[in-house]
Coordinates of C-alpha atoms and ligand atoms in Angstrom, one line a residue:
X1 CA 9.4 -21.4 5.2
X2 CA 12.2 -21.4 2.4
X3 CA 14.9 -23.2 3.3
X4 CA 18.2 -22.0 3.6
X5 CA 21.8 -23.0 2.4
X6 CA 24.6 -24.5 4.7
X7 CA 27.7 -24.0 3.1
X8 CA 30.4 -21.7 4.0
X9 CA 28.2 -18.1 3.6
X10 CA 30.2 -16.9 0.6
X11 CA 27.5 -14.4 -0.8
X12 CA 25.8 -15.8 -4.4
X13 CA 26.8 -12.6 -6.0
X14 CA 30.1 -14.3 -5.6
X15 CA 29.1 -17.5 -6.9
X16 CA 28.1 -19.0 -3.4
X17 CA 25.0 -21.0 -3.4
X18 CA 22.2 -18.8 -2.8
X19 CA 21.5 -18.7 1.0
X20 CA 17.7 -19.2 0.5
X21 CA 16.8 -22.2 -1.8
X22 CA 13.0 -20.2 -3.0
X23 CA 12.8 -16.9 -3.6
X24 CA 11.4 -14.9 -0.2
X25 CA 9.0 -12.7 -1.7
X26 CA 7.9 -8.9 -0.5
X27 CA 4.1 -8.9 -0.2
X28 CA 3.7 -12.5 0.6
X29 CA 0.3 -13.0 1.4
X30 CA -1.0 -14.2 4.9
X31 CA -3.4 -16.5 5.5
X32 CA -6.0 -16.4 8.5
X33 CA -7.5 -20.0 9.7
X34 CA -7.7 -21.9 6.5
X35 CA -10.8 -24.4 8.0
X36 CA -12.7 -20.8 9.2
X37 CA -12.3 -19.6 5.0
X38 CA -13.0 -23.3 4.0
X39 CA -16.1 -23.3 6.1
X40 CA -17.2 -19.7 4.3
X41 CA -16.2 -21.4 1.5
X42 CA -18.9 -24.3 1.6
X43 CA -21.4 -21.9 2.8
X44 CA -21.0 -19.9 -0.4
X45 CA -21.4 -23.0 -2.6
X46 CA -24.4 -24.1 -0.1
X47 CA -26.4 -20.7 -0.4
X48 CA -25.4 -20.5 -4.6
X49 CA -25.1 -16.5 -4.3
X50 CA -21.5 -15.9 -5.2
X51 CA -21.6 -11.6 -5.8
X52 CA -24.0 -8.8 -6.3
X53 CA -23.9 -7.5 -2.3
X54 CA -24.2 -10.6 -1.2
X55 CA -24.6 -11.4 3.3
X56 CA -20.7 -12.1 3.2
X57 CA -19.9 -8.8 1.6
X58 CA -22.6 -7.6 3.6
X59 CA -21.0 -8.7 7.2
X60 CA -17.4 -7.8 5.7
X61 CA -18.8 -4.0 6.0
X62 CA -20.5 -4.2 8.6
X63 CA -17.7 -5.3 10.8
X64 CA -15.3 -3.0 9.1
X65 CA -17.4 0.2 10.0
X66 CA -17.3 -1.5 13.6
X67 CA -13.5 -1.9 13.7
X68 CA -12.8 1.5 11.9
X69 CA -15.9 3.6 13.9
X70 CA -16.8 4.9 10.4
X71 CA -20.3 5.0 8.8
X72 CA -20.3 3.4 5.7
X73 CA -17.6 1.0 4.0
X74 CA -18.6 0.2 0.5
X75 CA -16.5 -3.0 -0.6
X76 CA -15.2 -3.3 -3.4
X77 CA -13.4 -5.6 -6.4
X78 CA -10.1 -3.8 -6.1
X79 CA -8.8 -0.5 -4.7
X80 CA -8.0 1.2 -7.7
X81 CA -11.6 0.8 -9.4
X82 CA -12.8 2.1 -5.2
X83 CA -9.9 4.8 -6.0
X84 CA -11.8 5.6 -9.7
X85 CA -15.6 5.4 -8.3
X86 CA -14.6 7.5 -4.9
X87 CA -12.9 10.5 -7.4
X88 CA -16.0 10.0 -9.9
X89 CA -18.1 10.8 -6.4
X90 CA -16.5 13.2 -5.0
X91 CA -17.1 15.1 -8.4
X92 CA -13.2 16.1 -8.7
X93 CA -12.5 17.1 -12.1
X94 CA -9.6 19.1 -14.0
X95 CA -6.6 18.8 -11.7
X96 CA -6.1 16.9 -8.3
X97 CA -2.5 16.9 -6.2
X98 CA -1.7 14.0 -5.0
X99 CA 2.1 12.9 -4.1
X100 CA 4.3 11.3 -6.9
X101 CA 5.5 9.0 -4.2
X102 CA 2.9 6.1 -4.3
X103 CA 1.9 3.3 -6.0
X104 CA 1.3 4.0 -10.1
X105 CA -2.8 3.2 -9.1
X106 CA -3.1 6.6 -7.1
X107 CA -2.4 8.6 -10.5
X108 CA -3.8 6.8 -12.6
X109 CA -7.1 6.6 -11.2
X110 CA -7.0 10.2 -12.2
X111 CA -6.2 9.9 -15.9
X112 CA -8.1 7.4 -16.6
X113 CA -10.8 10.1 -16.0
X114 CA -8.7 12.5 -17.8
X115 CA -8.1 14.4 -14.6
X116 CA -4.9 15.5 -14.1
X117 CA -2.1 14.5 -11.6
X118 CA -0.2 17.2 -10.0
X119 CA 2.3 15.7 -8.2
X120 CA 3.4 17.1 -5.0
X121 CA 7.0 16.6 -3.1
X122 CA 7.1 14.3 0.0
X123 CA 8.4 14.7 3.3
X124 CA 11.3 13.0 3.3
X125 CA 11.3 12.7 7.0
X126 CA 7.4 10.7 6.3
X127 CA 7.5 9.6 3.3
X128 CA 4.1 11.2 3.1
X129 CA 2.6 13.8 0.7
X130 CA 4.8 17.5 2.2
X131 CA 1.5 19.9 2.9
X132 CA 4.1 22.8 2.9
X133 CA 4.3 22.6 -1.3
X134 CA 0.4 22.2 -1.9
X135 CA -0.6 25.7 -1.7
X136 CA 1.8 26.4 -4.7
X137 CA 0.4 23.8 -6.9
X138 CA -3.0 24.9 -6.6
X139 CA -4.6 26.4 -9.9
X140 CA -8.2 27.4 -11.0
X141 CA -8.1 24.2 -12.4
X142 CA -7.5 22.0 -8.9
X143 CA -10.6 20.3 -7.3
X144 CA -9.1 18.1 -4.9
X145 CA -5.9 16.9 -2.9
X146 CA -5.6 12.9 -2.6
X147 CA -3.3 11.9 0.2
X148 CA -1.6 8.5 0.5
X149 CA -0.4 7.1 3.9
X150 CA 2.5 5.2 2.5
X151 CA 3.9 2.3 4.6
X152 CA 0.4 2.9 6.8
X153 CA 2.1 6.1 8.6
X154 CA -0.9 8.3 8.2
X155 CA -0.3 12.0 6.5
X156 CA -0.4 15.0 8.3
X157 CA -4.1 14.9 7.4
X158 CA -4.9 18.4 9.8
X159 CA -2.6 20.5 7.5
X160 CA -4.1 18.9 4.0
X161 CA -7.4 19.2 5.6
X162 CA -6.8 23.0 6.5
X163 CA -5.6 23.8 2.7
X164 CA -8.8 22.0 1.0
X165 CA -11.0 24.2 3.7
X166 CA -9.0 27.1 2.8
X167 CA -9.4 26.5 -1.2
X168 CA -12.2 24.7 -1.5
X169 CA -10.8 21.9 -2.2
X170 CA -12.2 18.0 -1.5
X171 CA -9.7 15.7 0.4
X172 CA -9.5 12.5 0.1
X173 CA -7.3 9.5 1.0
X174 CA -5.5 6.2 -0.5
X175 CA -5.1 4.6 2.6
X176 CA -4.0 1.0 0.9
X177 CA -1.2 0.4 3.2
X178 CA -3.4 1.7 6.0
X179 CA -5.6 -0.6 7.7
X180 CA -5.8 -1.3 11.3
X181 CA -3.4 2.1 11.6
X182 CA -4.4 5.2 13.6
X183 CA -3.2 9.0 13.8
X184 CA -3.6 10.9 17.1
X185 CA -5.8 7.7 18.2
X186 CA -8.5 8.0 15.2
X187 CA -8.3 5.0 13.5
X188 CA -7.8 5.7 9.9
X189 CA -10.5 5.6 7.4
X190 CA -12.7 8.4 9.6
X191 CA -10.5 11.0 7.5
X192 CA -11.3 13.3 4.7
X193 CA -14.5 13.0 2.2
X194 CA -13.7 9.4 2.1
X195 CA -11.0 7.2 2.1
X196 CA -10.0 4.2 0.3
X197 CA -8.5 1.0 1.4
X198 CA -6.7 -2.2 -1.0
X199 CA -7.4 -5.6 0.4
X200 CA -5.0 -7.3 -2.8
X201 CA -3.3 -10.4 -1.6
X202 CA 0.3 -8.4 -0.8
X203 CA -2.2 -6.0 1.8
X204 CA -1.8 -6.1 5.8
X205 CA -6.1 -7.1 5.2
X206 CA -6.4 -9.6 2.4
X207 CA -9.4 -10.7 0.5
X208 CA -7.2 -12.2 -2.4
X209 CA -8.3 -8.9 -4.2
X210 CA -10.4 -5.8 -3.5
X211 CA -11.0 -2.6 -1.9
X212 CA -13.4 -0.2 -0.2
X213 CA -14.4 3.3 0.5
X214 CA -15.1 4.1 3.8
X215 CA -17.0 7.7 4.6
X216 CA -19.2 9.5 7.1
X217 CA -21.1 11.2 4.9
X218 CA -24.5 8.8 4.1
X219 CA -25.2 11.0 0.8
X220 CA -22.0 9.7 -0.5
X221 CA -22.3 6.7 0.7
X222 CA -25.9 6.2 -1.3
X223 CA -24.1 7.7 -4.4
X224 CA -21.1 4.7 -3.8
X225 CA -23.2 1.9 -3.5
X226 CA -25.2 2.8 -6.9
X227 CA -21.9 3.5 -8.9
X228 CA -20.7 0.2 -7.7
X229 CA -23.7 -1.7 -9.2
X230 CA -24.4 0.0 -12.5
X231 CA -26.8 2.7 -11.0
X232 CA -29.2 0.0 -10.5
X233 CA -31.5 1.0 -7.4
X234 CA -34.0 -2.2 -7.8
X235 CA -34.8 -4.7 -11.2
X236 CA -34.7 -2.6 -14.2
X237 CA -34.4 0.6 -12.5
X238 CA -30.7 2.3 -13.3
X239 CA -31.1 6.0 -11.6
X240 CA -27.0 6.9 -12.0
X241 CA -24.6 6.1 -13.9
X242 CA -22.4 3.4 -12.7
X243 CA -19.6 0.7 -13.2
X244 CA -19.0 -2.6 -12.0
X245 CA -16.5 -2.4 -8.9
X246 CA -18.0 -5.1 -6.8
X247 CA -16.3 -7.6 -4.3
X248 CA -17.5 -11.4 -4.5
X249 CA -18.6 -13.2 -1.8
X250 CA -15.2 -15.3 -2.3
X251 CA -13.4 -12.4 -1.6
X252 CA -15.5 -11.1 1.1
X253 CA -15.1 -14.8 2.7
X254 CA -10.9 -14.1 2.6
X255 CA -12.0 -10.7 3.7
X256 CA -13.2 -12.0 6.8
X257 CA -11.3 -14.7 7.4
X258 CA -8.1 -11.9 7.1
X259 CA -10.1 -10.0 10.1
X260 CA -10.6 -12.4 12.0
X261 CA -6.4 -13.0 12.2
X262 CA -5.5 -9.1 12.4
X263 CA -4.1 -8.9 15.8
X264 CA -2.3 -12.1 15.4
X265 CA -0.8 -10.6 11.8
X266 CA 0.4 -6.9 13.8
X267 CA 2.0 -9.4 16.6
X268 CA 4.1 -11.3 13.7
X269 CA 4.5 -8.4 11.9
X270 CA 5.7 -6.1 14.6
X271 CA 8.2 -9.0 16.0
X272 CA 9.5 -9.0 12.0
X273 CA 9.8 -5.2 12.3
X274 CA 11.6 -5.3 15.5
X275 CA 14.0 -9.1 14.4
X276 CA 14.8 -6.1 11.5
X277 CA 15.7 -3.2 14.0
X278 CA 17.4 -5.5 16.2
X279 CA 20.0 -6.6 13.7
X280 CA 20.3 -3.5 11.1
X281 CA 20.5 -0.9 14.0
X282 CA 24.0 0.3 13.8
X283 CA 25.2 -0.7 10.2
X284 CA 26.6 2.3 8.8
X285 CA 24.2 4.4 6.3
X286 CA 21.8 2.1 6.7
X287 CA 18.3 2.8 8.7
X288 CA 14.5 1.0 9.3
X289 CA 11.4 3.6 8.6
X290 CA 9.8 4.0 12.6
X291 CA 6.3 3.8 13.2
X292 CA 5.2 5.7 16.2
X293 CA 4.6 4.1 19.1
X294 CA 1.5 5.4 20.9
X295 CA -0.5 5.0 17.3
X296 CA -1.8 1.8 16.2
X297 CA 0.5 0.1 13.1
X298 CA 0.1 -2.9 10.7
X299 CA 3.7 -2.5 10.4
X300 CA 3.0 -4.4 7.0
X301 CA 6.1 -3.0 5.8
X302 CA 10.1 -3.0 6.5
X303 CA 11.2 0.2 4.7
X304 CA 15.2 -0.1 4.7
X305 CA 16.9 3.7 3.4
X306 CA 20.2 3.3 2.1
X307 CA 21.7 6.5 2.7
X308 CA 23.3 7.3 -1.2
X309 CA 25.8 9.6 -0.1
X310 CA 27.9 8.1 2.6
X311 CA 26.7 3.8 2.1
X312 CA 29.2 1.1 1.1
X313 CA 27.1 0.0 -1.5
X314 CA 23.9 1.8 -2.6
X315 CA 20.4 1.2 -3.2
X316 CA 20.7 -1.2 -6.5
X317 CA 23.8 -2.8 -5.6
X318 CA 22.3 -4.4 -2.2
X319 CA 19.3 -5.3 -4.2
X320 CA 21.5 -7.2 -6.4
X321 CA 22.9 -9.0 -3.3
X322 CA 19.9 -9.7 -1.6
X323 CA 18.3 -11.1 -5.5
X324 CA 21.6 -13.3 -5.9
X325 CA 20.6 -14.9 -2.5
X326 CA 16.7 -15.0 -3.5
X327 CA 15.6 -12.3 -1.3
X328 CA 13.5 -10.4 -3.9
X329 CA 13.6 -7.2 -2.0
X330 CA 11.2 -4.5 -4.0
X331 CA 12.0 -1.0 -4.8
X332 CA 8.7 1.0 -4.3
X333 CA 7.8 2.9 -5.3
X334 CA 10.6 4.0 -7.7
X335 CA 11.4 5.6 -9.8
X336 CA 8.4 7.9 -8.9
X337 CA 4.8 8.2 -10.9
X338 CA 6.0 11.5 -12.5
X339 CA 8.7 8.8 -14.0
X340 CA 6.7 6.5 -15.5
X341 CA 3.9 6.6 -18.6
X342 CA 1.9 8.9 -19.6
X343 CA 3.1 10.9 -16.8
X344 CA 7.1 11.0 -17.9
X345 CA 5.9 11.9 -21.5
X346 CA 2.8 14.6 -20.4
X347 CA 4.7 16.1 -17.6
X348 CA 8.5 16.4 -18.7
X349 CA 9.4 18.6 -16.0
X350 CA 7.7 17.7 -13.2
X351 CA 10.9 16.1 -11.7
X352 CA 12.6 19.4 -11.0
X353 CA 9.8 20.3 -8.3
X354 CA 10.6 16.6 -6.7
X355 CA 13.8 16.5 -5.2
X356 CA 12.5 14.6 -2.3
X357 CA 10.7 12.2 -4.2
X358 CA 13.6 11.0 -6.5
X359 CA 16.3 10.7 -3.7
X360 CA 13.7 8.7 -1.3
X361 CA 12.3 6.5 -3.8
X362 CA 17.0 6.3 -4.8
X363 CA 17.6 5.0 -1.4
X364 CA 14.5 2.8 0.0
X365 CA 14.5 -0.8 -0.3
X366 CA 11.6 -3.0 1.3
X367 CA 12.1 -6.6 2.7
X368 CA 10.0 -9.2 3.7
X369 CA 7.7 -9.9 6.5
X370 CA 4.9 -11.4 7.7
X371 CA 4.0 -15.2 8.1
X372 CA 6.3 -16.4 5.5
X373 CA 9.4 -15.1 7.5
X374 CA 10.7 -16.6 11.0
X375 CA 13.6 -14.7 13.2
X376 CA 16.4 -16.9 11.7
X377 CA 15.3 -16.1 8.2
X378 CA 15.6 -12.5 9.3
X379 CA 19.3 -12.9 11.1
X380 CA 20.5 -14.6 8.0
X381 CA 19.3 -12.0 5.9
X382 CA 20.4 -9.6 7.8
X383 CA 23.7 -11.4 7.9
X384 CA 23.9 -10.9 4.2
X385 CA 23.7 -7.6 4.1
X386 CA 26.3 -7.0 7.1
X387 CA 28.6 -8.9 4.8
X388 CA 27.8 -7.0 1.3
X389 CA 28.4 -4.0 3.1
X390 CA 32.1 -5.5 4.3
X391 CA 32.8 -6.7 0.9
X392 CA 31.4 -3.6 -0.9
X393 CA 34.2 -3.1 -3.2
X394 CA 34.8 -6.6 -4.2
X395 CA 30.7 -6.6 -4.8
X396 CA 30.9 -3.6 -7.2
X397 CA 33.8 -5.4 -9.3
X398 CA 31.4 -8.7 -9.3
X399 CA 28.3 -6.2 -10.4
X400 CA 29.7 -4.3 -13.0
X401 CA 31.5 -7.7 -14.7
Ligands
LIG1 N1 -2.6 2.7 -3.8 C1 -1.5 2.2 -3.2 C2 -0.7 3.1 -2.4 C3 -1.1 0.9 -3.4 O1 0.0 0.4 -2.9 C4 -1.9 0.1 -4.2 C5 -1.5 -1.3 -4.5 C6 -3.1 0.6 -4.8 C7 -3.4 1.9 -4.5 C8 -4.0 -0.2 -5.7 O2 -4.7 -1.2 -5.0 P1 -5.2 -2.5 -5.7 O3 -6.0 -2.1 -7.0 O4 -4.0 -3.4 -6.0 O5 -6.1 -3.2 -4.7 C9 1.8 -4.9 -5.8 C10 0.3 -5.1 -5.6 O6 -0.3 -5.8 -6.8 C11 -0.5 -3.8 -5.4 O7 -1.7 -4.2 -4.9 C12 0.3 -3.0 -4.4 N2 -0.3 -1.7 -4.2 C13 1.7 -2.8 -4.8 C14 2.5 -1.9 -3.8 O8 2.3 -4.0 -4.9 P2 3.3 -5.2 -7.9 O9 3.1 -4.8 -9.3 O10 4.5 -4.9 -7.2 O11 2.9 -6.8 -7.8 P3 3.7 -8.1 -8.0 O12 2.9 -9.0 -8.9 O13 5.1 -7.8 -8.3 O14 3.6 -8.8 -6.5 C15 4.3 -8.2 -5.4 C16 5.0 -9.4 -4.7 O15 4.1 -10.1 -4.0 C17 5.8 -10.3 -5.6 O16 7.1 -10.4 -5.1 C18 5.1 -11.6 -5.4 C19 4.3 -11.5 -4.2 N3 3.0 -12.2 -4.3 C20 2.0 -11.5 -5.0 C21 0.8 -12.1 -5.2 C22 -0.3 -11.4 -5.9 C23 2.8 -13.4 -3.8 O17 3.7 -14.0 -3.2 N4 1.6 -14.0 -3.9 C24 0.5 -13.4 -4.6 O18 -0.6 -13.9 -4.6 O19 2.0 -4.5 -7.1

């Protein structure tokens, strides 16, 4: 735990000492029972087969269909190259909508196929992909919609569903922030053509880095497993063409070992979540994201909106605090992918149909959680932004200095 500072709470933006001593970091990564991944460890160096769908990769899936009641879960090295090989199956080609409110990997997966994004507005109320403005975005061009559950608060995935059925469209999903997360009790990753799941260090399931596809659909599934290894369906036989998006045993081993700790992970997590709640409820223009109660949550993430219009201090401002006093609170996913490169140059305007977008992505702040923050940690944090919020003027006259 970083320790914090004892002198008389003057915020560092002032000049106080910073009230944390290391930097508490969003997307710290948790750690299941170090001797159980040691153990995995030594068996991996014992056998000498470290990759190529290897028994720990193997059981990773195996208990991951089990968890998620889905058919097939492909692992792989990351979740953007499962996001590339899982657009490359589902055959999706000219445009795909996706929202502009995710993480920069969701478009670019796209491009780099020289498919293009069309970015949808959100739900401001979600956060999530608004099926309302899809219909209007589709072209003879579109092939697909890709949804994102962002924060792990699963999209309306009956209306996008309805639309592709409608169209003839494929659906898919980047479910990254999604594991262990349900929507009307169907745990996610049984949606769509397939959906797609990170397992980077900063992800509620960690295997230090990778990914997976998970899908019902066994013809798919076949087509997954060959892209993953070249094509290759035996020695020297390469039937498809393929890349190479596989997970290591060493990963698989974290994998596992991340598993085996999720309930312990929601419990801390959801504590974090609440410690949050508990102390921001009634500070003016400031609000926590909910996560619905009769669902099951990772609650991975604590989503802070700092309402522009009517907040002491806004957005940047309190992220200034909180990085004076070492709190590296994060931004995401401002300012938008339709803001950033290639998209900003190839698709000028594509900010005027994303009003929702810009002013979410203006306001939200995220803070951390997990193992690496106790209920003290949280007051004091808390604490600090109670305070920047009192001393909002003074902090704009430090700021601009
Ligand atoms: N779709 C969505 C919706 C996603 O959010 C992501 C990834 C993807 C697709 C792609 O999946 P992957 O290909 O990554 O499997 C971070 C993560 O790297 C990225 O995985 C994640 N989303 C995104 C939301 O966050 P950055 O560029 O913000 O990373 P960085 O280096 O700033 O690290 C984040 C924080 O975590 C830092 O404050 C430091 C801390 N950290 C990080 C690592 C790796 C640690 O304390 N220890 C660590 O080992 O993207």
């Amino acid at each position: 735990m970083a320790p914090t500072k004892t002198n008389d709470g003057t915020l560092a933006v002032f000049g106080g000492t910073p009230a944390f001593l290391e930097p508490l970091h969003v997307g710290r990564p948790n750690l299941g029972d170090r001797a159980a991944m040691l153990r995995r460890m030594n068996e991996i160096f014992d056998r000498s087969w470290f990759t190529n769908d290897g028994p720990m990769v193997k059981e990773f899936e195996a208990r991951i269909q089990e968890l998620i009641g889905v058919k097939h879960c492909i692992a792989m090295c990351n979740g953007t190259v499962a996001l590339e090989i899982a657009i490359r199956a589902l055959e999706l080609k000219g445009e795909v909508i996706l929202p502009s409110y995710t993480f920069v990997a969701t478009a670019h997966a796209l491009q780099w196929q020289e498919i293009k994004p069309v970015f949808a507005d959100m739900d401001p109320c979600t956060h999530n992909i608004n099926p309302g403005v899809i219909e209007r975005l589709i072209t003879p061009k579109t092939t697909g919609i890709i949804g994102v559950h962002a924060w792990g608060r699963p999209c309306d995935t009956e209306a996008i569903e309805a639309i592709g059925r409608k169209h003839g469209l494929k659906v898919m999903y980047d479910s990254a922030h999604a594991f262990g997360c349900s929507r009307n009790g169907k745990m996610i990753g049984g949606f769509g053509a397939c959906e797609v799941f990170s397992f980077h260090a900063t992800k509620f399931l960690n295997s230090f880095e990778g990914g997976a596809i998970v899908t019902n659909d066994d013809v798919m599934a076949g087509k997954l497993r060959l892209m993953r290894n070249f094509g290759f369906a035996g020695y020297d036989r390469v039937i498809y063409l393929g890349v190479n998006g596989k997970m290591t045993e060493v990963c698989a081993a974290m994998g596992l070992t991340s598993l085996e700790a999720v309930e312990d992970l929601i419990s801390i997590n959801r504590s974090n979540y609440e410690a949050y709640r508990a102390e921001l409820t009634g500070l003016a223009s400031i609000s926590v994201i909910e996560y619905d109660p009769n669902e099951r949550n990772n609650y991975q993430y604590i989503v802070v909106e700092v309402d522009a219009e009517t907040a002491a201090l806004n957005r940047d401002e309190l992220v200034a605090v909180l990085h004076a006093e070492n709190v590296l609170a994060r931004k995401y996913f401002w300012p938008g992918c339709h803001k950033m490169e290639p998209y900003r140059s190839l698709q000028p305007k594509a900010a005027m149909s994303l009003p929702h977008t810009e002013a979410v992505a203006a306001r939200v702040l995220l803070l951390p959680t997990g193992q690496a923050m106790n209920a003290s940690q949280i007051k004091l944090l808390c604490q600090i932004i109670s305070n920047a919020l009192k001393n909002a003027p003074a902090i704009r006259r430090a700021l601009t200095k």
